[in-house]
Every structure is written in C-alpha cells, then in structure tokens.
Coordinates of C-alpha atoms and ligand atoms in Angstrom, one line a residue:
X1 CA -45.6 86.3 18.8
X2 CA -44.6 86.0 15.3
X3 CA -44.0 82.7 13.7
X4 CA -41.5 81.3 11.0
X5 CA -43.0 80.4 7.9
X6 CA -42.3 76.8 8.8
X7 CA -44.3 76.9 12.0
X8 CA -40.9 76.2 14.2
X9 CA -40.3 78.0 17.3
X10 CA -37.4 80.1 16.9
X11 CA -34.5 80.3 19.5
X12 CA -32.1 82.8 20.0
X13 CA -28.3 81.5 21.0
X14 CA -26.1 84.5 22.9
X15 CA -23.1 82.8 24.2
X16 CA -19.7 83.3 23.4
X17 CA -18.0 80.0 23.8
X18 CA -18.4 78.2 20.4
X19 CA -18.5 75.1 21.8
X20 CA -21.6 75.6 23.9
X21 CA -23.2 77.7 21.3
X22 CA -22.8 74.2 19.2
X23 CA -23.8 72.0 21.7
X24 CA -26.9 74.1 22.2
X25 CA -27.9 74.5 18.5
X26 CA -27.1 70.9 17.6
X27 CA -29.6 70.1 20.7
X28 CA -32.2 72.4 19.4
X29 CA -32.2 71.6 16.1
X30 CA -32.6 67.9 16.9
X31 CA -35.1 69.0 18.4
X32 CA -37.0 70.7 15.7
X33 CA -36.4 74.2 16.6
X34 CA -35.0 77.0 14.7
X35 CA -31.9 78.6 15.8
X36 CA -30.4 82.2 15.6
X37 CA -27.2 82.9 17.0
X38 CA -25.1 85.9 18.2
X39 CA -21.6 86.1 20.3
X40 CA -22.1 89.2 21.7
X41 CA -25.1 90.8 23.8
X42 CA -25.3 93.6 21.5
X43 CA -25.4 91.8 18.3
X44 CA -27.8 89.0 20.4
X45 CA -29.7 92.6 21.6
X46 CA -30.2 93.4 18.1
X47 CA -30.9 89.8 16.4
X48 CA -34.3 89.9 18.7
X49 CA -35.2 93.0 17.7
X50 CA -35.5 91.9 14.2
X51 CA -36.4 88.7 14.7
X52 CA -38.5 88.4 17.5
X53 CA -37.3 85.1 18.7
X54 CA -39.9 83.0 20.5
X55 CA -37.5 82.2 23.1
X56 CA -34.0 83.8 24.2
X57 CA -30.8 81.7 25.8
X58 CA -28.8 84.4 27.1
X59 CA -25.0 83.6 28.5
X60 CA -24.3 85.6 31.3
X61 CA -20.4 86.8 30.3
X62 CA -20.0 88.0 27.2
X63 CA -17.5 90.2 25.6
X64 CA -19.4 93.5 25.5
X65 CA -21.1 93.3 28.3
X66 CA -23.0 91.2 30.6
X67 CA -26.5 88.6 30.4
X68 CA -27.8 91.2 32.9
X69 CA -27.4 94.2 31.2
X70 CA -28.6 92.5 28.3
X71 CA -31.7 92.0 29.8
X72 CA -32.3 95.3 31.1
X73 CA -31.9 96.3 27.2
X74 CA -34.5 93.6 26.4
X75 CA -36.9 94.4 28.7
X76 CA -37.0 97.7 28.1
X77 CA -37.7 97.8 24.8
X78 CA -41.4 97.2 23.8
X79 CA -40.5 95.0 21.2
X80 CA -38.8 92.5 23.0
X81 CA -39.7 92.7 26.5
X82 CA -42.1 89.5 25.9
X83 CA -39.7 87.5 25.4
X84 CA -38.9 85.1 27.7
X85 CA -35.5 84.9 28.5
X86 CA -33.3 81.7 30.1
X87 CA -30.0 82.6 31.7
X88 CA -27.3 80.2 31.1
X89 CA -24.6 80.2 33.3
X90 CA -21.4 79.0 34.4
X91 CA -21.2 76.6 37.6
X92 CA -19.1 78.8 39.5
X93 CA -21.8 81.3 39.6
X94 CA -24.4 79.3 40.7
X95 CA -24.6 81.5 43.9
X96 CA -26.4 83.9 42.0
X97 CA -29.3 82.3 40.7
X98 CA -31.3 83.9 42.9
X99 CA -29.7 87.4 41.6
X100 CA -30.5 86.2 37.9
X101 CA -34.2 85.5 38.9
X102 CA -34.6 88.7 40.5
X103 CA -33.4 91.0 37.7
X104 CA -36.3 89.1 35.5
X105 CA -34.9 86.4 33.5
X106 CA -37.4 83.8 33.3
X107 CA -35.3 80.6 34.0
X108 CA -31.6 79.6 34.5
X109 CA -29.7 76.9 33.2
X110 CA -26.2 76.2 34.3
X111 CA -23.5 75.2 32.2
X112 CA -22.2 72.3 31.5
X113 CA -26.3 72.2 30.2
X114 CA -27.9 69.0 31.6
X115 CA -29.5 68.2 28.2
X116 CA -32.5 66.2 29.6
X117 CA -33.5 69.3 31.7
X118 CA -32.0 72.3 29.2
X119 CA -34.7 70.6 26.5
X120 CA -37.3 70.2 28.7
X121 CA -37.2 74.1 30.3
X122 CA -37.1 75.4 26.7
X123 CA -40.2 73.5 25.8
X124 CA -42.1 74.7 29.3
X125 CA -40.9 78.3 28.7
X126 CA -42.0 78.9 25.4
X127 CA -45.3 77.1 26.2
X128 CA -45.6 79.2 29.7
X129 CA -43.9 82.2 28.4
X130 CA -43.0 85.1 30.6
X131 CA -42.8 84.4 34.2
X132 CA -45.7 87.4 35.6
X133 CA -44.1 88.2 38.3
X134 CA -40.5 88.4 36.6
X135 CA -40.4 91.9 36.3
Ligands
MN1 MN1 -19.6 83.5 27.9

C-alpha cells in the first residue's frame, strides 16, 4: 500500500455526523495519523479510490446510502478491495455486528467510540490488515 510522503498512515473518515467525524479525526491526529474525510459513501467510495487510504472507518447510515453497500462497492473494486475497513456503528444496532462481520468489514466499533479501544483497533488493523477470511 502506498504511503504519504510523510511516512503517516492515512485514515479515511465516512461518517455523517460532524461531531463524530471530529471526535474521530481529533483522536487520530493526536495520534499521528493522517486523516481524509467524506460525509457521504459515495464521495468516501470515491476519496479511496484516489487515495488509497491505509485504513477505512466507515459509518453504517449515511445519506446516500448505507456502510454495507459501501463496502460491496469497495470490495469489488480491485483498487480498494485491500483495504481494510472498520464499521462504526450506532449502539442501537449493535444486534448486527455479526451481520457487519459477515458482509466482510474487518472490525466494528460502536458509537459513542470507546477511545482507548477505537485507537487501539485502528493500530491492530492497519498492522494485521485484511481479515482472510472476511470475504
Ligand atoms: Mn451516520
């Protein structure tokens, strides 16, 4: 995966709420990372085409359309389907973690974002990237 010229990992922000799009950026650029954001899936679809993030946070409801359909999109484009790709979600849906696994994203997080946790999966996931048997 391609690097920034700086050497930090890049991370891609799709989530519509701008509160916990700040939250997460603020967190991750403490942090050291590089952030790129996007408040809709298909501008977030389109950001990691270009950009080839080294790591994707994808919200589950956005305005266009959904995290999962998102992912389909990602994954079956050549050029992004390395990705790995973190859910975030909101409490309430929680009962469908096990959905959110199964359609291939690597990881879930659920919002409000535990920030101890949410830094520490971002860190494992780039390092592990994809899960192999996420589809
Ligand atoms: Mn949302």
């Amino acid at each position: 995966m391609a690097t920034a010229p700086t050497g930090a990992q890049r991370v891609l922000i799709v989530e519509d709420n701008d509160k916990n799009r700040k939250l997460v950026r603020d967190l991750l650029t403490f942090k050291g990372y590089l952030t790129l954001e996007a408040t809709r899936a298909e501008d977030g679809i389109r950001l990691a085409q270009q950009s080839l993030p080294d790591l994707i946070l994808l919200d589950i409801r956005l305005p266009d359309f959904d995290g999962i359909e998102a992912l389909r999109r990602l994954r079956g484009d050549p050029a992004t389907r390395k990705i790995p790709v973190i859910a975030v979600t909101a409490s309430a849906m929680t009962q469908d973690e096990d959905r959110l696994l199964s359609a291939g994203f690597d990881d879930y997080q659920r919002k409000p974002i535990d920030i101890r946790e949410f830094v520490d999966v971002v860190a494992r996931r780039i390092q592990a990237g994809r899960r192999p048997w996420a589809g």
